[in-house]
Each structure stands twice: as C-alpha cells, then as structure tokens.
Amino acid sequence: DAKTTQPPSMDCAEGRAANLPCNHSTISGNEYVYWYRQIHSQGPQYIIHGLKNNETNEMASLIITEDRKSSTLILPHATLRDTAVYYCIVRWNTDKLIFGTGTRLQVFP
Amino acid sequence: GAVVSQHPSRVICKSGTSVKIECRSLDFQATTMFWYRQFPKQSLMLMATSNEGSKATYEQGVEKDKFLINHASLTLSTLTVTSAHPEDSSFYICSARRSGGSATDTQYFGPGTRLTVL
C-alpha cells in the first residue's frame, strides 16, 4: 500500500506557483520522498527526490518538513504543459516504487 | 535524464493470442527493470521486478505463467502476455534502474504500451 496521502485534484493559474502537498506521517528514517508526474497516456516522468534537506532542480523544488511527515512540491511558474497527475512516493528500502492515487493538477490559462 | 523505450507503443490482438512487449534502456545498463500495468483512470500497479540473468519476482496476485518476463541482457526486458483476453487490455509501462547504483537510485520509465485485446 502507498504510504502517502495527496489531495485528489488541484488547480493552478498559468505563470503562478503550484504547490502540491503530500503527507507521509509514517515515513521511516531511511526512506526517501520521490515525486513523479504522468501526463496523459505517457509513462511517468521523474521530477525530484529528497531525504531530509530541501532540494531544487531545473523542474521543481521539494520542501520537506523538519519532522519529515510531510512535503511540498513546488513548480515555480506553472505552464499548461505541467497539467498532469503528480505522484508523491515514499521509497521503501528496496527498489520498488509503489504508486498511490496522486494529485491531478490542472493548469489553466 | 536516462532514456527508456518500449515497443510497440500500441498493439491490438485477438483473444487467445500472445503479445510480446519490449523494454529497452537506451543509454545505460539496467540490472533491474520493473513492469507496471495501468487501467483507465487508475494508478500504476507494479506487476513484477525483472532482474538480468535471473527469474522475475512477481507481485501478489500476478500470474507468472500468464505474464512471462525475460531479462536476457542489461538493456532489454520483455513482457509476454500469453493467451490474452479482453480483461488484459491495459496500459503496460516498464521502468529501469541504472546498474551499479544503490537501491534508492532513480528509476526511469518508458512511454508505455497500449494493449487492446478484442
């Protein structure tokens, strides 16, 4: 079973920041938080991952709370092409990625 | 990021026939590949873990004799749906993890294969 909870859907205006929350209150010390997104009828795309510290790359920023029980994925300037289902995944101490239901982000003009 | 391809992208077959789907890591070697299935409006469901040179590990409830997995090289894994039926119609997606890394290394996904069984 997925160990994360995400809102089923969110809207965001184009050009604004999209902040996608994720709850992972049962995360253990060695587990990472991964974010993937899936645009309709395509394979998932890796976005970012982190353990304790905040992370930033060319796509997004990941903010992890100090207690690591929740995190937020930030798309700083959302575009229409960012419309997708975003999955927050806590990585077990194995190779497996177990997908939950994700958040459907709709970016509107 | 690393590139993973799948072939074919779409396939339509008759009930009772077998279908093979290929998953290739194009610019890296992958000791481990994964196969997922996704039904409409649902999330991805992990079917099996494919390890190069050894037998695949199937998730609970996935029939190993129906979904044959072969990982004969470090860049290719195949999934064969045997005796396909309409209920096997789905979006099949593979992912690959770069060899030599740790268990937390990033997995990269293929574009998926849409299977329709008539």
PDB file of C-alpha atoms in Angstrom:
ATOM      1  CA  ASP A   1       0.000   0.000   0.000  1.00  0.00           C
ATOM      2  CA  ALA A   2       1.076   3.534  -0.713  1.00  0.00           C
ATOM      3  CA  LYS A   3       2.354   5.358   2.351  1.00  0.00           C
ATOM      4  CA  THR A   4       1.387   8.807   1.191  1.00  0.00           C
ATOM      5  CA  THR A   5      -1.742  10.945   1.121  1.00  0.00           C
ATOM      6  CA  GLN A   6      -2.322  13.592  -1.525  1.00  0.00           C
ATOM      7  CA  PRO A   7      -5.324  15.739  -2.462  1.00  0.00           C
ATOM      8  CA  PRO A   8      -7.073  14.221  -5.480  1.00  0.00           C
ATOM      9  CA  SER A   9      -7.014  17.399  -7.528  1.00  0.00           C
ATOM     10  CA  MET A  10      -5.742  20.974  -7.647  1.00  0.00           C
ATOM     11  CA  ASP A  11      -5.985  23.933  -9.988  1.00  0.00           C
ATOM     12  CA  CYS A  12      -3.320  26.498 -10.729  1.00  0.00           C
ATOM     13  CA  ALA A  13      -3.227  29.579 -12.936  1.00  0.00           C
ATOM     14  CA  GLU A  14      -0.591  29.635 -15.625  1.00  0.00           C
ATOM     15  CA  GLY A  15       2.500  31.513 -14.509  1.00  0.00           C
ATOM     16  CA  ARG A  16       1.756  31.090 -10.838  1.00  0.00           C
ATOM     17  CA  ALA A  17       3.493  28.733  -8.471  1.00  0.00           C
ATOM     18  CA  ALA A  18       1.886  25.335  -7.998  1.00  0.00           C
ATOM     19  CA  ASN A  19       2.316  23.941  -4.506  1.00  0.00           C
ATOM     20  CA  LEU A  20       1.440  20.259  -4.244  1.00  0.00           C
ATOM     21  CA  PRO A  21       1.281  18.833  -0.714  1.00  0.00           C
ATOM     22  CA  CYS A  22       1.968  15.297   0.383  1.00  0.00           C
ATOM     23  CA  ASN A  23       1.503  13.670   3.756  1.00  0.00           C
ATOM     24  CA  HIS A  24       3.784  10.796   4.732  1.00  0.00           C
ATOM     25  CA  SER A  25       3.389  10.683   8.501  1.00  0.00           C
ATOM     26  CA  THR A  26       4.661   7.110   8.822  1.00  0.00           C
ATOM     27  CA  ILE A  27       7.897   7.632   6.912  1.00  0.00           C
ATOM     28  CA  SER A  28      10.905   5.947   8.457  1.00  0.00           C
ATOM     29  CA  GLY A  29      14.388   7.360   8.838  1.00  0.00           C
ATOM     30  CA  ASN A  30      15.989   5.941   5.722  1.00  0.00           C
ATOM     31  CA  GLU A  31      13.121   6.400   3.336  1.00  0.00           C
ATOM     32  CA  TYR A  32      13.302   8.982   0.581  1.00  0.00           C
ATOM     33  CA  VAL A  33      10.467  11.076  -0.818  1.00  0.00           C
ATOM     34  CA  TYR A  34      10.177  10.866  -4.603  1.00  0.00           C
ATOM     35  CA  TRP A  35       7.992  12.857  -6.948  1.00  0.00           C
ATOM     36  CA  TYR A  36       6.948  11.706 -10.403  1.00  0.00           C
ATOM     37  CA  ARG A  37       4.353  13.052 -12.781  1.00  0.00           C
ATOM     38  CA  GLN A  38       2.354  11.402 -15.519  1.00  0.00           C
ATOM     39  CA  ILE A  39       0.996  13.326 -18.442  1.00  0.00           C
ATOM     40  CA  HIS A  40      -1.997  11.693 -20.037  1.00  0.00           C
ATOM     41  CA  SER A  41      -1.205   8.397 -21.810  1.00  0.00           C
ATOM     42  CA  GLN A  42       2.528   8.655 -21.177  1.00  0.00           C
ATOM     43  CA  GLY A  43       4.950   6.959 -18.811  1.00  0.00           C
ATOM     44  CA  PRO A  44       5.750   8.669 -15.503  1.00  0.00           C
ATOM     45  CA  GLN A  45       8.469  11.295 -15.525  1.00  0.00           C
ATOM     46  CA  TYR A  46      10.917  11.676 -12.650  1.00  0.00           C
ATOM     47  CA  ILE A  47      10.845  15.129 -11.072  1.00  0.00           C
ATOM     48  CA  ILE A  48      12.846  15.214  -7.873  1.00  0.00           C
ATOM     49  CA  HIS A  49      13.610  13.339  -4.667  1.00  0.00           C
ATOM     50  CA  GLY A  50      14.961  14.094  -1.211  1.00  0.00           C
ATOM     51  CA  LEU A  51      15.693  12.655   2.197  1.00  0.00           C
ATOM     52  CA  LYS A  52      15.832  15.452   4.757  1.00  0.00           C
ATOM     53  CA  ASN A  53      17.023  18.644   3.147  1.00  0.00           C
ATOM     54  CA  ASN A  54      15.140  20.769   0.683  1.00  0.00           C
ATOM     55  CA  GLU A  55      16.060  20.096  -2.906  1.00  0.00           C
ATOM     56  CA  THR A  56      15.859  22.103  -6.103  1.00  0.00           C
ATOM     57  CA  ASN A  57      16.466  21.253  -9.720  1.00  0.00           C
ATOM     58  CA  GLU A  58      15.527  22.685 -13.072  1.00  0.00           C
ATOM     59  CA  MET A  59      11.998  21.363 -12.822  1.00  0.00           C
ATOM     60  CA  ALA A  60      10.904  21.944  -9.269  1.00  0.00           C
ATOM     61  CA  SER A  61      11.691  22.418  -5.602  1.00  0.00           C
ATOM     62  CA  LEU A  62      10.990  19.940  -2.849  1.00  0.00           C
ATOM     63  CA  ILE A  63      10.370  21.195   0.651  1.00  0.00           C
ATOM     64  CA  ILE A  64      10.428  18.537   3.395  1.00  0.00           C
ATOM     65  CA  THR A  65       9.281  19.446   6.890  1.00  0.00           C
ATOM     66  CA  GLU A  66      11.722  19.049   9.720  1.00  0.00           C
ATOM     67  CA  ASP A  67       9.840  16.084  11.151  1.00  0.00           C
ATOM     68  CA  ARG A  68       9.696  14.617   7.617  1.00  0.00           C
ATOM     69  CA  LYS A  69       6.000  13.839   7.967  1.00  0.00           C
ATOM     70  CA  SER A  70       5.027  15.946   5.008  1.00  0.00           C
ATOM     71  CA  SER A  71       6.473  17.611   1.952  1.00  0.00           C
ATOM     72  CA  THR A  72       5.537  20.063  -0.769  1.00  0.00           C
ATOM     73  CA  LEU A  73       6.471  20.001  -4.411  1.00  0.00           C
ATOM     74  CA  ILE A  74       6.731  23.470  -5.888  1.00  0.00           C
ATOM     75  CA  LEU A  75       6.532  24.234  -9.585  1.00  0.00           C
ATOM     76  CA  PRO A  76       7.633  27.867  -9.517  1.00  0.00           C
ATOM     77  CA  HIS A  77       5.972  29.057 -12.740  1.00  0.00           C
ATOM     78  CA  ALA A  78       3.349  26.565 -13.883  1.00  0.00           C
ATOM     79  CA  THR A  79       2.619  26.234 -17.586  1.00  0.00           C
ATOM     80  CA  LEU A  80      -0.152  24.438 -19.421  1.00  0.00           C
ATOM     81  CA  ARG A  81       2.297  21.609 -20.114  1.00  0.00           C
ATOM     82  CA  ASP A  82       2.539  20.969 -16.370  1.00  0.00           C
ATOM     83  CA  THR A  83      -1.018  19.647 -16.362  1.00  0.00           C
ATOM     84  CA  ALA A  84      -0.580  16.065 -15.177  1.00  0.00           C
ATOM     85  CA  VAL A  85      -1.074  13.637 -12.317  1.00  0.00           C
ATOM     86  CA  TYR A  86       1.639  14.132  -9.704  1.00  0.00           C
ATOM     87  CA  TYR A  87       2.673  11.220  -7.542  1.00  0.00           C
ATOM     88  CA  CYS A  88       4.433  11.517  -4.198  1.00  0.00           C
ATOM     89  CA  ILE A  89       6.104   8.235  -3.312  1.00  0.00           C
ATOM     90  CA  VAL A  90       7.978   7.128  -0.234  1.00  0.00           C
ATOM     91  CA  ARG A  91      10.682   4.744  -1.276  1.00  0.00           C
ATOM     92  CA  TRP A  92      10.976   1.571   0.746  1.00  0.00           C
ATOM     93  CA  ASN A  93      14.391   0.129   1.443  1.00  0.00           C
ATOM     94  CA  THR A  94      14.001  -1.888  -1.764  1.00  0.00           C
ATOM     95  CA  ASP A  95      13.824  -0.977  -5.393  1.00  0.00           C
ATOM     96  CA  LYS A  96      10.065  -0.786  -5.552  1.00  0.00           C
ATOM     97  CA  LEU A  97       8.135   2.365  -6.355  1.00  0.00           C
ATOM     98  CA  ILE A  98       4.571   1.960  -5.143  1.00  0.00           C
ATOM     99  CA  PHE A  99       2.222   4.492  -6.686  1.00  0.00           C
ATOM    100  CA  GLY A 100      -0.754   5.943  -4.855  1.00  0.00           C
ATOM    101  CA  THR A 101      -3.594   7.823  -6.463  1.00  0.00           C
ATOM    102  CA  GLY A 102      -1.696  11.099  -6.882  1.00  0.00           C
ATOM    103  CA  THR A 103      -2.894  14.675  -7.400  1.00  0.00           C
ATOM    104  CA  ARG A 104      -4.367  15.711 -10.695  1.00  0.00           C
ATOM    105  CA  LEU A 105      -3.025  19.211 -11.352  1.00  0.00           C
ATOM    106  CA  GLN A 106      -4.915  21.305 -13.866  1.00  0.00           C
ATOM    107  CA  VAL A 107      -3.125  24.447 -15.038  1.00  0.00           C
ATOM    108  CA  PHE A 108      -5.494  26.938 -16.617  1.00  0.00           C
ATOM    109  CA  PRO A 109      -4.793  29.978 -18.802  1.00  0.00           C
TER     110      PRO A 109
ATOM    111  CA  GLY B   1      17.671  12.024 -17.805  1.00  0.00           C
ATOM    112  CA  ALA B   2      18.120   8.451 -18.952  1.00  0.00           C
ATOM    113  CA  VAL B   3      16.021   7.139 -21.836  1.00  0.00           C
ATOM    114  CA  VAL B   4      13.843   4.047 -21.753  1.00  0.00           C
ATOM    115  CA  SER B   5      11.938   2.897 -24.812  1.00  0.00           C
ATOM    116  CA  GLN B   6       9.093   0.474 -25.312  1.00  0.00           C
ATOM    117  CA  HIS B   7       7.941  -1.361 -28.392  1.00  0.00           C
ATOM    118  CA  PRO B   8       5.313  -1.460 -29.647  1.00  0.00           C
ATOM    119  CA  SER B   9       3.557   1.684 -28.465  1.00  0.00           C
ATOM    120  CA  ARG B  10       0.179   0.225 -29.384  1.00  0.00           C
ATOM    121  CA  VAL B  11      -0.957  -3.295 -30.152  1.00  0.00           C
ATOM    122  CA  ILE B  12      -4.327  -4.808 -30.951  1.00  0.00           C
ATOM    123  CA  CYS B  13      -4.666  -8.573 -30.862  1.00  0.00           C
ATOM    124  CA  LYS B  14      -7.296 -11.252 -30.919  1.00  0.00           C
ATOM    125  CA  SER B  15      -8.346 -13.097 -27.794  1.00  0.00           C
ATOM    126  CA  GLY B  16      -6.222 -16.178 -27.199  1.00  0.00           C
ATOM    127  CA  THR B  17      -3.080 -14.889 -28.874  1.00  0.00           C
ATOM    128  CA  SER B  18       0.175 -13.904 -27.186  1.00  0.00           C
ATOM    129  CA  VAL B  19       1.750 -10.463 -27.269  1.00  0.00           C
ATOM    130  CA  LYS B  20       5.347  -9.531 -26.542  1.00  0.00           C
ATOM    131  CA  ILE B  21       6.312  -6.062 -25.299  1.00  0.00           C
ATOM    132  CA  GLU B  22       9.930  -4.927 -25.265  1.00  0.00           C
ATOM    133  CA  CYS B  23      11.537  -2.511 -22.828  1.00  0.00           C
ATOM    134  CA  ARG B  24      14.979  -1.108 -23.575  1.00  0.00           C
ATOM    135  CA  SER B  25      17.302   1.169 -21.683  1.00  0.00           C
ATOM    136  CA  LEU B  26      18.939   3.168 -24.465  1.00  0.00           C
ATOM    137  CA  ASP B  27      21.831   4.950 -22.789  1.00  0.00           C
ATOM    138  CA  PHE B  28      22.529   2.995 -19.633  1.00  0.00           C
ATOM    139  CA  GLN B  29      22.689  -0.546 -18.363  1.00  0.00           C
ATOM    140  CA  ALA B  30      19.853  -1.753 -16.195  1.00  0.00           C
ATOM    141  CA  THR B  31      20.302  -4.754 -13.931  1.00  0.00           C
ATOM    142  CA  THR B  32      16.761  -4.291 -12.711  1.00  0.00           C
ATOM    143  CA  MET B  33      13.643  -3.399 -14.649  1.00  0.00           C
ATOM    144  CA  PHE B  34      10.067  -3.196 -13.486  1.00  0.00           C
ATOM    145  CA  TRP B  35       6.741  -3.821 -15.177  1.00  0.00           C
ATOM    146  CA  TYR B  36       3.580  -1.930 -14.306  1.00  0.00           C
ATOM    147  CA  ARG B  37       0.010  -2.069 -15.512  1.00  0.00           C
ATOM    148  CA  GLN B  38      -2.423   0.823 -15.513  1.00  0.00           C
ATOM    149  CA  PHE B  39      -6.150   0.612 -16.135  1.00  0.00           C
ATOM    150  CA  PRO B  40      -8.117   3.696 -17.213  1.00  0.00           C
ATOM    151  CA  LYS B  41      -8.418   6.363 -14.528  1.00  0.00           C
ATOM    152  CA  GLN B  42      -6.369   4.281 -12.098  1.00  0.00           C
ATOM    153  CA  SER B  43      -2.855   4.474 -10.775  1.00  0.00           C
ATOM    154  CA  LEU B  44       0.082   2.319 -11.820  1.00  0.00           C
ATOM    155  CA  MET B  45       0.180  -1.147 -10.331  1.00  0.00           C
ATOM    156  CA  LEU B  46       3.515  -2.922 -10.020  1.00  0.00           C
ATOM    157  CA  MET B  47       3.352  -6.346 -11.647  1.00  0.00           C
ATOM    158  CA  ALA B  48       6.875  -7.695 -11.359  1.00  0.00           C
ATOM    159  CA  THR B  49      10.553  -6.968 -10.876  1.00  0.00           C
ATOM    160  CA  SER B  50      12.818  -8.195 -13.636  1.00  0.00           C
ATOM    161  CA  ASN B  51      16.445  -8.992 -12.841  1.00  0.00           C
ATOM    162  CA  GLU B  52      19.025  -9.591 -15.533  1.00  0.00           C
ATOM    163  CA  GLY B  53      20.001 -13.234 -15.698  1.00  0.00           C
ATOM    164  CA  SER B  54      17.536 -14.483 -13.111  1.00  0.00           C
ATOM    165  CA  LYS B  55      13.857 -15.150 -12.669  1.00  0.00           C
ATOM    166  CA  ALA B  56      11.463 -12.292 -12.249  1.00  0.00           C
ATOM    167  CA  THR B  57       9.793 -11.595  -8.929  1.00  0.00           C
ATOM    168  CA  TYR B  58       6.028 -11.216  -9.253  1.00  0.00           C
ATOM    169  CA  GLU B  59       3.749  -9.183  -7.028  1.00  0.00           C
ATOM    170  CA  GLN B  60       0.955 -10.928  -5.206  1.00  0.00           C
ATOM    171  CA  GLY B  61      -1.951 -11.754  -7.460  1.00  0.00           C
ATOM    172  CA  VAL B  62       0.006 -11.540 -10.727  1.00  0.00           C
ATOM    173  CA  GLU B  63       0.087 -14.819 -12.630  1.00  0.00           C
ATOM    174  CA  LYS B  64       3.660 -15.628 -13.590  1.00  0.00           C
ATOM    175  CA  ASP B  65       2.579 -18.163 -16.214  1.00  0.00           C
ATOM    176  CA  LYS B  66       0.397 -15.593 -17.922  1.00  0.00           C
ATOM    177  CA  PHE B  67       2.814 -12.686 -17.818  1.00  0.00           C
ATOM    178  CA  LEU B  68       6.180 -14.084 -18.877  1.00  0.00           C
ATOM    179  CA  ILE B  69       9.159 -11.859 -18.220  1.00  0.00           C
ATOM    180  CA  ASN B  70      12.609 -12.298 -19.711  1.00  0.00           C
ATOM    181  CA  HIS B  71      15.579 -10.064 -18.910  1.00  0.00           C
ATOM    182  CA  ALA B  72      18.289 -11.554 -21.052  1.00  0.00           C
ATOM    183  CA  SER B  73      20.599  -8.562 -21.278  1.00  0.00           C
ATOM    184  CA  LEU B  74      21.437  -5.406 -19.361  1.00  0.00           C
ATOM    185  CA  THR B  75      19.437  -3.272 -21.758  1.00  0.00           C
ATOM    186  CA  LEU B  76      16.397  -5.398 -22.630  1.00  0.00           C
ATOM    187  CA  SER B  77      13.471  -6.878 -20.753  1.00  0.00           C
ATOM    188  CA  THR B  78      10.417  -8.389 -22.405  1.00  0.00           C
ATOM    189  CA  LEU B  79       6.911  -8.980 -21.123  1.00  0.00           C
ATOM    190  CA  THR B  80       4.816 -11.579 -22.932  1.00  0.00           C
ATOM    191  CA  VAL B  81       1.097 -11.646 -22.257  1.00  0.00           C
ATOM    192  CA  THR B  82       0.114 -15.216 -23.045  1.00  0.00           C
ATOM    193  CA  SER B  83      -3.362 -16.235 -24.177  1.00  0.00           C
ATOM    194  CA  ALA B  84      -4.543 -12.669 -23.915  1.00  0.00           C
ATOM    195  CA  HIS B  85      -8.154 -11.914 -23.070  1.00  0.00           C
ATOM    196  CA  PRO B  86     -10.121  -8.657 -23.167  1.00  0.00           C
ATOM    197  CA  GLU B  87      -9.596  -8.135 -19.440  1.00  0.00           C
ATOM    198  CA  ASP B  88      -5.841  -7.946 -20.135  1.00  0.00           C
ATOM    199  CA  SER B  89      -6.410  -4.791 -22.151  1.00  0.00           C
ATOM    200  CA  SER B  90      -4.429  -2.127 -20.359  1.00  0.00           C
ATOM    201  CA  PHE B  91      -1.515   0.308 -20.488  1.00  0.00           C
ATOM    202  CA  TYR B  92       1.724  -1.539 -19.748  1.00  0.00           C
ATOM    203  CA  ILE B  93       4.685   0.518 -18.572  1.00  0.00           C
ATOM    204  CA  CYS B  94       8.228  -0.504 -17.793  1.00  0.00           C
ATOM    205  CA  SER B  95      10.912   1.240 -15.795  1.00  0.00           C
ATOM    206  CA  ALA B  96      14.630   0.693 -15.442  1.00  0.00           C
ATOM    207  CA  ARG B  97      17.159   1.349 -12.718  1.00  0.00           C
ATOM    208  CA  ARG B  98      20.743   2.078 -13.636  1.00  0.00           C
ATOM    209  CA  SER B  99      23.187  -0.718 -12.822  1.00  0.00           C
ATOM    210  CA  GLY B 100      25.773  -0.315 -10.126  1.00  0.00           C
ATOM    211  CA  GLY B 101      23.805   2.119  -8.096  1.00  0.00           C
ATOM    212  CA  SER B 102      22.081   1.830  -4.770  1.00  0.00           C
ATOM    213  CA  ALA B 103      18.520   0.752  -4.156  1.00  0.00           C
ATOM    214  CA  THR B 104      17.476   4.376  -3.956  1.00  0.00           C
ATOM    215  CA  ASP B 105      18.736   5.260  -7.410  1.00  0.00           C
ATOM    216  CA  THR B 106      16.235   6.878  -9.719  1.00  0.00           C
ATOM    217  CA  GLN B 107      14.046   4.746 -11.915  1.00  0.00           C
ATOM    218  CA  TYR B 108      13.276   5.909 -15.419  1.00  0.00           C
ATOM    219  CA  PHE B 109      10.066   4.980 -17.165  1.00  0.00           C
ATOM    220  CA  GLY B 110       9.245   4.022 -20.702  1.00  0.00           C
ATOM    221  CA  PRO B 111       6.447   5.673 -22.669  1.00  0.00           C
ATOM    222  CA  GLY B 112       4.085   2.732 -22.218  1.00  0.00           C
ATOM    223  CA  THR B 113       2.361   0.197 -24.477  1.00  0.00           C
ATOM    224  CA  ARG B 114      -1.378   0.288 -25.017  1.00  0.00           C
ATOM    225  CA  LEU B 115      -2.701  -3.274 -25.382  1.00  0.00           C
ATOM    226  CA  THR B 116      -6.189  -3.883 -26.697  1.00  0.00           C
ATOM    227  CA  VAL B 117      -7.470  -7.441 -26.819  1.00  0.00           C
ATOM    228  CA  LEU B 118     -10.513  -7.987 -28.978  1.00  0.00           C
TER     229      LEU B 118
END
